[in-house]
Coordinates of C-alpha atoms and ligand atoms in Angstrom, one line a residue:
M1 CA 17.0 2.1 -10.3
I2 CA 13.2 1.2 -10.2
A3 CA 10.8 3.1 -12.6
I4 CA 7.0 2.7 -11.7
K5 CA 4.6 3.0 -15.0
G6 CA 2.1 5.2 -14.4
E7 CA 0.1 5.2 -16.4
R8 CA 0.4 0.9 -16.6
F9 CA -0.4 1.4 -13.3
L10 CA -3.2 4.3 -13.3
E11 CA -4.7 2.0 -15.7
E12 CA -5.0 -1.4 -14.4
L13 CA -6.2 1.0 -11.3
K14 CA -9.3 1.8 -13.1
E15 CA -9.3 -1.7 -15.0
Q16 CA -9.9 -3.6 -11.5
G17 CA -12.4 -0.7 -10.4
R18 CA -14.5 -1.7 -13.5
I19 CA -15.6 -5.3 -12.2
G20 CA -18.4 -4.8 -10.2
Y21 CA -19.3 -0.8 -10.6
R22 CA -23.0 0.2 -10.5
E23 CA -23.1 4.2 -12.6
G24 CA -23.9 6.0 -10.4
E25 CA -23.7 3.5 -7.3
G26 CA -20.0 2.6 -6.8
L27 CA -18.4 -0.2 -6.2
F28 CA -20.3 -4.1 -5.4
R29 CA -17.6 -6.2 -4.8
D30 CA -18.3 -8.4 -1.6
A31 CA -15.8 -10.7 -0.9
Y32 CA -17.3 -14.3 -2.4
S33 CA -20.0 -12.8 -4.2
A34 CA -19.6 -13.6 -8.6
N35 CA -17.9 -9.6 -8.8
Y36 CA -15.4 -10.6 -6.4
E37 CA -14.2 -14.1 -7.9
R38 CA -13.9 -11.3 -11.5
A39 CA -12.0 -9.1 -9.6
R40 CA -9.9 -12.1 -8.7
A41 CA -9.0 -13.3 -11.4
F42 CA -8.6 -10.6 -13.6
L43 CA -5.7 -9.9 -10.6
K44 CA -4.3 -13.5 -10.7
A45 CA -4.5 -13.1 -14.5
R46 CA -1.1 -9.9 -14.1
M47 CA 0.1 -11.6 -11.0
E48 CA 1.1 -15.0 -13.7
A49 CA 1.7 -11.7 -16.7
A50 CA 4.4 -10.1 -14.1
G51 CA 6.1 -13.5 -13.2
L52 CA 4.8 -13.9 -10.1
H53 CA 4.3 -17.6 -8.9
T54 CA 0.4 -17.4 -7.8
R55 CA -2.3 -19.5 -4.8
I56 CA -4.9 -19.0 -3.5
D57 CA -5.9 -20.5 -0.1
R58 CA -9.4 -22.2 1.1
V59 CA -10.6 -19.6 2.1
G60 CA -9.7 -17.3 -1.3
N61 CA -6.6 -15.2 0.2
L62 CA -4.6 -15.1 -3.1
F63 CA -1.0 -14.9 -2.9
G64 CA 1.4 -13.8 -5.6
R65 CA 5.3 -14.7 -5.2
L66 CA 8.4 -13.5 -6.6
E67 CA 11.9 -15.1 -5.3
G68 CA 14.4 -13.6 -3.7
T69 CA 18.2 -14.8 -3.9
D70 CA 17.2 -16.3 -1.3
S71 CA 14.5 -18.2 -1.4
R72 CA 14.4 -20.0 1.9
A73 CA 14.4 -16.7 3.4
P74 CA 11.2 -14.6 5.7
A75 CA 9.1 -13.1 2.3
I76 CA 8.2 -9.4 2.5
L77 CA 4.3 -9.5 2.1
A78 CA 2.8 -6.4 1.0
G79 CA -1.0 -5.7 -0.5
S80 CA -4.5 -5.1 1.0
H81 CA -7.7 -6.2 0.4
L82 CA -10.0 -7.1 -2.8
D83 CA -13.9 -6.5 -1.2
S84 CA -14.9 -3.1 -0.9
V85 CA -18.1 -1.9 1.0
R86 CA -21.8 -1.8 -1.5
G87 CA -21.2 1.6 -3.2
G88 CA -17.8 2.2 -1.9
G89 CA -14.9 3.8 -4.8
I90 CA -12.1 1.2 -6.1
L91 CA -9.2 2.6 -4.7
D92 CA -10.4 1.4 -0.8
G93 CA -8.2 -2.0 -0.5
P94 CA -6.9 -2.5 -4.5
L95 CA -4.4 0.4 -4.5
G96 CA -2.7 -1.5 -1.9
I97 CA -2.3 -4.2 -4.0
F98 CA -2.4 -3.0 -7.1
A99 CA 0.8 -1.5 -6.0
A100 CA 2.5 -3.5 -4.6
L101 CA 2.2 -5.3 -8.5
E102 CA 3.4 -2.4 -10.4
A103 CA 6.4 -2.4 -7.3
L104 CA 6.7 -6.1 -7.8
R105 CA 7.3 -5.0 -11.7
A106 CA 9.4 -2.0 -11.7
L107 CA 11.6 -3.5 -10.1
Q108 CA 12.1 -7.0 -11.9
E109 CA 12.3 -4.3 -14.7
G110 CA 15.3 -2.9 -12.8
E111 CA 17.0 -5.8 -12.1
I112 CA 16.5 -5.4 -8.9
R113 CA 17.3 -8.7 -7.2
C114 CA 15.7 -8.5 -4.2
H115 CA 17.4 -11.0 -0.6
H116 CA 14.3 -11.7 0.6
P117 CA 11.4 -13.3 -1.9
L118 CA 8.5 -11.4 -2.3
E119 CA 4.1 -11.7 -2.2
V120 CA 1.7 -10.0 -3.1
V121 CA -1.4 -10.2 -0.9
A122 CA -5.1 -9.4 -2.3
F123 CA -7.0 -10.6 1.7
T124 CA -10.7 -11.3 1.5
A125 CA -13.6 -9.9 3.3
E126 CA -12.1 -7.0 5.4
E127 CA -14.7 -4.9 5.2
G128 CA -16.9 -5.7 7.9
G129 CA -20.0 -8.6 7.0
P130 CA -21.0 -11.4 8.3
L131 CA -17.7 -13.3 9.0
G132 CA -17.0 -10.2 10.8
G133 CA -14.2 -7.6 8.4
T134 CA -10.7 -8.4 8.0
F135 CA -11.4 -11.6 8.0
G136 CA -9.2 -12.8 5.4
S137 CA -6.2 -11.6 6.7
R138 CA -6.9 -13.2 10.8
V139 CA -7.7 -16.6 9.2
F140 CA -3.9 -15.9 7.4
T141 CA -2.6 -14.8 10.8
G142 CA -4.4 -17.9 13.2
Q143 CA -6.0 -15.0 15.0
M144 CA -9.7 -16.8 14.7
E145 CA -10.7 -17.8 18.2
T146 CA -14.9 -17.2 17.5
P147 CA -15.0 -18.9 14.3
P148 CA -18.0 -17.5 12.4
S149 CA -21.5 -18.9 12.4
A150 CA -21.6 -22.0 10.4
K151 CA -24.5 -20.0 9.0
A152 CA -21.9 -17.3 8.1
L153 CA -19.1 -19.7 6.3
G154 CA -22.0 -21.8 5.0
A155 CA -23.1 -18.4 2.9
A156 CA -19.9 -18.4 1.5
G157 CA -19.1 -21.7 0.5
L158 CA -16.6 -22.0 3.5
T159 CA -16.4 -24.7 6.8
V160 CA -14.3 -24.3 9.9
E161 CA -11.6 -26.5 8.3
D162 CA -10.7 -24.4 5.3
I163 CA -10.1 -21.4 8.2
T164 CA -7.9 -24.0 10.9
A165 CA -6.0 -24.9 6.7
S166 CA -5.5 -20.9 5.5
K167 CA -3.9 -19.9 8.5
A168 CA -0.1 -19.1 7.4
D169 CA 3.6 -21.0 8.5
L170 CA 3.9 -17.2 9.5
S171 CA 8.4 -18.0 10.2
R172 CA 8.2 -17.6 6.3
Y173 CA 7.0 -14.1 6.5
G174 CA 9.7 -10.9 7.4
A175 CA 7.1 -8.0 7.2
Y176 CA 4.4 -6.6 5.9
L177 CA 3.4 -3.3 4.4
E178 CA 0.4 -2.2 3.7
L179 CA -0.9 1.3 1.3
H180 CA -3.7 2.4 1.3
I181 CA -5.4 5.6 1.6
E182 CA -6.1 7.7 4.3
Q183 CA -10.4 8.0 4.2
G184 CA -9.6 10.2 6.4
P185 CA -9.1 14.7 5.4
V186 CA -6.1 15.3 7.9
L187 CA -3.2 14.5 4.6
W188 CA -5.2 16.6 1.9
K189 CA -5.7 19.4 4.7
K190 CA -2.1 19.6 5.4
G191 CA -0.7 19.1 1.9
I192 CA 1.3 15.8 2.7
A193 CA 2.5 13.8 0.2
I194 CA 3.1 10.6 3.3
G195 CA 1.2 9.6 6.6
L196 CA 2.8 6.7 7.9
P197 CA 0.5 5.4 10.5
T198 CA 2.2 4.6 13.7
A199 CA -0.7 3.0 15.7
I200 CA -4.1 1.2 14.7
V201 CA -7.2 2.3 17.2
G202 CA -9.1 0.4 18.7
I203 CA -12.3 0.1 18.6
T204 CA -15.0 -0.8 21.5
R205 CA -19.3 -1.9 21.1
Y206 CA -21.4 -1.7 24.2
R207 CA -25.2 -1.9 23.7
V208 CA -27.4 -0.4 25.4
T209 CA -30.4 -0.5 26.7
V210 CA -32.7 2.1 28.2
Q211 CA -36.0 1.4 30.0
G212 CA -38.6 3.5 30.5
A213 CA -42.5 3.5 30.5
A214 CA -45.2 3.9 27.5
N215 CA -48.0 5.7 28.5
H216 CA -50.6 8.1 26.6
A217 CA -48.4 10.1 24.9
G218 CA -50.9 13.2 26.3
T219 CA -52.7 12.7 28.8
T220 CA -49.4 11.4 31.7
P221 CA -48.4 15.3 33.0
M222 CA -44.2 15.9 31.7
R223 CA -42.7 15.7 35.0
E224 CA -44.4 12.5 35.4
R225 CA -43.2 10.6 32.3
K226 CA -40.6 7.8 32.2
D227 CA -39.5 8.0 28.9
A228 CA -36.7 5.9 27.7
L229 CA -35.4 8.8 24.5
Y230 CA -35.6 12.0 26.9
E231 CA -33.1 10.5 28.7
T232 CA -31.2 8.5 26.4
M233 CA -30.9 11.7 24.5
A234 CA -29.7 13.6 27.4
T235 CA -27.8 10.8 28.4
L236 CA -26.0 10.5 25.8
C237 CA -25.5 14.9 24.5
R238 CA -23.5 15.0 28.2
W239 CA -21.4 12.2 27.1
I240 CA -21.0 12.7 23.7
D241 CA -19.9 17.1 24.8
Y242 CA -17.3 14.8 27.2
V243 CA -15.7 13.5 24.7
R244 CA -15.8 16.3 22.1
E245 CA -12.9 17.7 24.5
K246 CA -10.6 15.0 24.0
E247 CA -7.6 14.4 21.9
D248 CA -7.2 10.8 20.2
L249 CA -11.1 9.4 21.0
V250 CA -14.1 9.3 19.2
C251 CA -17.2 7.5 19.6
N252 CA -20.5 7.1 18.0
V253 CA -23.6 6.2 18.7
G254 CA -25.3 4.0 15.8
N255 CA -28.3 0.7 15.5
V256 CA -31.0 3.1 17.4
E257 CA -33.8 1.6 17.9
I258 CA -37.0 3.4 19.6
L259 CA -39.9 0.5 21.4
P260 CA -42.8 1.3 20.4
N261 CA -42.4 4.3 17.6
E262 CA -45.4 5.3 17.7
I263 CA -46.3 9.7 17.8
G264 CA -48.9 9.6 19.8
V265 CA -46.8 6.9 22.6
I266 CA -44.3 8.0 25.4
P267 CA -41.1 6.4 24.2
G268 CA -40.8 3.1 27.0
E269 CA -38.2 1.8 25.6
V270 CA -34.4 2.7 23.6
R271 CA -31.7 0.2 22.6
F272 CA -28.0 1.7 20.8
A273 CA -25.2 0.7 19.9
V274 CA -21.9 3.1 21.1
E275 CA -18.5 2.8 19.9
I276 CA -15.3 4.3 20.7
R277 CA -12.8 4.9 19.0
S278 CA -8.6 5.8 20.1
T279 CA -5.5 4.3 20.3
D280 CA -4.9 4.3 23.5
E281 CA -7.3 2.1 25.4
G282 CA -6.6 4.7 28.3
R283 CA -8.7 6.0 26.6
I284 CA -11.2 4.0 25.7
A285 CA -11.5 2.8 28.9
D286 CA -12.6 6.7 30.2
A287 CA -14.8 6.6 27.8
A288 CA -17.1 3.5 28.6
D289 CA -16.7 4.5 32.7
R290 CA -18.1 7.9 32.1
L291 CA -21.1 6.9 30.3
K292 CA -21.2 4.1 32.6
N293 CA -21.6 7.1 35.1
L294 CA -23.9 8.8 33.2
L295 CA -25.9 6.3 33.0
E296 CA -26.8 5.0 36.0
T297 CA -26.9 8.8 37.7
P298 CA -30.5 8.0 39.0
G299 CA -33.2 10.1 35.9
S300 CA -37.0 8.3 35.9
C301 CA -35.5 5.7 33.3
R302 CA -33.4 2.7 33.9
A303 CA -30.5 1.4 32.1
E304 CA -27.9 -1.7 31.3
W305 CA -25.2 -2.1 29.0
G306 CA -23.2 -4.7 27.8
L307 CA -19.8 -5.2 26.2
W308 CA -20.3 -6.1 22.1
V309 CA -17.0 -5.8 20.9
R310 CA -13.4 -4.9 21.3
K311 CA -10.5 -4.8 19.5
P312 CA -7.3 -3.2 21.6
P313 CA -5.1 -0.9 19.9
V314 CA -2.2 -2.5 17.5
A315 CA 0.9 -0.6 17.2
L316 CA 3.2 -0.4 14.0
D317 CA 6.4 -2.0 13.9
E318 CA 9.1 1.5 15.4
E319 CA 11.7 0.0 13.2
L320 CA 9.8 0.2 9.8
I321 CA 8.0 3.0 10.5
T322 CA 11.9 4.8 10.4
A323 CA 12.9 3.2 7.3
L324 CA 9.3 3.9 6.0
E325 CA 11.4 7.9 6.3
G326 CA 14.1 7.1 4.7
S327 CA 12.5 5.9 2.5
C328 CA 10.2 8.9 1.6
R329 CA 13.6 11.1 2.4
G330 CA 15.6 9.2 -0.1
L331 CA 12.5 10.4 -2.3
D332 CA 11.7 13.8 -1.2
Y333 CA 8.7 13.4 -0.1
T334 CA 7.2 15.6 2.4
F335 CA 6.0 13.0 5.5
I336 CA 4.0 12.8 8.9
R337 CA 3.5 9.7 11.8
M338 CA -0.3 10.1 12.6
P339 CA -2.8 7.0 13.8
S340 CA -4.7 5.4 11.6
G341 CA -8.7 6.0 13.2
A342 CA -9.8 3.2 10.2
S343 CA -9.3 -0.7 10.5
H344 CA -7.4 -2.5 8.0
D345 CA -5.5 -6.3 7.5
A346 CA -2.5 -4.6 9.2
S347 CA -4.3 -4.9 12.8
P348 CA -4.5 -8.5 12.5
L349 CA -1.1 -9.0 11.0
A350 CA 0.7 -6.0 13.2
R351 CA 0.1 -8.9 15.8
V352 CA 2.2 -11.1 14.4
L353 CA 5.0 -9.7 11.8
P354 CA 6.1 -6.1 12.0
T355 CA 4.2 -4.6 10.1
A356 CA 3.8 -1.2 8.6
M357 CA 1.5 0.8 6.9
I358 CA 1.4 4.2 4.0
F359 CA -1.5 6.6 4.2
V360 CA -1.8 8.6 0.5
P361 CA -4.3 11.8 0.9
S362 CA -8.3 11.5 0.6
V363 CA -9.4 14.5 -1.5
G364 CA -11.9 15.6 1.9
G365 CA -11.6 13.1 3.8
I366 CA -14.2 11.0 1.6
S367 CA -14.3 6.9 1.7
H368 CA -16.6 3.9 2.0
S369 CA -18.2 6.3 -0.9
R370 CA -18.1 6.4 -4.8
E371 CA -17.2 9.7 -4.4
E372 CA -13.8 8.4 -3.2
F373 CA -10.6 9.8 -4.8
S374 CA -7.6 10.8 -4.4
P375 CA -5.4 12.5 -7.7
K376 CA -3.2 10.8 -9.2
E377 CA 0.1 12.1 -8.9
D378 CA -0.5 11.2 -4.7
L379 CA -1.3 7.0 -6.0
L380 CA 1.8 7.1 -7.5
R381 CA 4.1 8.6 -4.7
G382 CA 2.5 5.7 -2.6
A383 CA 3.5 2.9 -5.4
T384 CA 6.8 4.5 -5.4
L385 CA 7.6 5.1 -2.5
L386 CA 6.2 1.1 -1.5
A387 CA 8.9 -0.2 -4.1
R388 CA 11.7 2.4 -2.5
A389 CA 10.0 0.9 0.5
L390 CA 10.5 -3.7 -0.4
V391 CA 13.9 -2.8 -1.9
D392 CA 14.8 -0.9 2.0
I393 CA 13.2 -3.3 4.4
D394 CA 15.1 -6.5 2.2
A395 CA 18.5 -4.1 3.1
L396 CA 16.3 -4.1 7.1
L397 CA 15.6 -7.7 7.6
D398 CA 19.7 -8.9 6.7
Ligands
ZN1 ZN1 -9.8 -1.0 3.5

């Protein structure tokens, strides 16, 4: 019998959430900051109190291991990230780590010994930042074709050698499981307890420059202007309207710069970035082509664009998802399969190991905000399912 101790788990989640929390502003826990180190020390102490053998690799990922009956069997890894966006909530990341820790405690208390070793992981620097996001998990899986700049590494106190030395021996791992809040409104709106992501969206970003001509805003007739802002707005409206009609496709525009951005001058140049996300690479390509066509349509301005970021979508492991469905049925939890619109440590992991995720509802779909919230019943269901899933997957991997 696996029994999560709800009070202990929720209290611990709350306690870690105080480390780096500013009243009225949210959680400030940048990777490699003093707050981060404090949170990691707190977690490490809790892991050791739970009888786990801990280790920290050279980039700062923390692991806590519980041996199985066969210490040579590949380990089942479960966790998430311990860093936060600035002004974030206390669940995005830590939920997956502390639920895994609670699951391992519950298994030991229930005298359930898995065949495979179980490891809890707290990945570092998952949130975007100078190191590029999902940093700890990309290092762990050896997906660091272009390491961050020496400056960005130096600011974190790291070297390229630390990256090379922290790549894991992946033959020692059999699966990765990550519990996370949904960060979207789907489960909450539908009143469903558990989401089982089938794929994590790919993200493609382009940088675009629309070149017009700055000129006097009073004396140049409207029809003779090369107004870069007008052309940008007209093009983007048409493009966003196109994307709005599509399924499994979202886009966004950001980092907008208008030059010279003076009220008395016609905008001469606009620079911006666009982002396209989907679990289907074909849909991403279609949306990018559509934008390029619109930008090439002759108008008064010229446009240039270049690829900035390309992270392909990644499918999660069908066998693990099916096992999780069985675990949900065993616990009598409602569940649906769904895509993940946000990137996670599970993305790099899924490229090298059988990987699955568990989502619990986010009230109002709010995330990356101090308003982020999930009711405690949902958090407990997530932790209970994770514990159950570890046992079920232990049997599956045999
Ligand atoms: Zn997260």
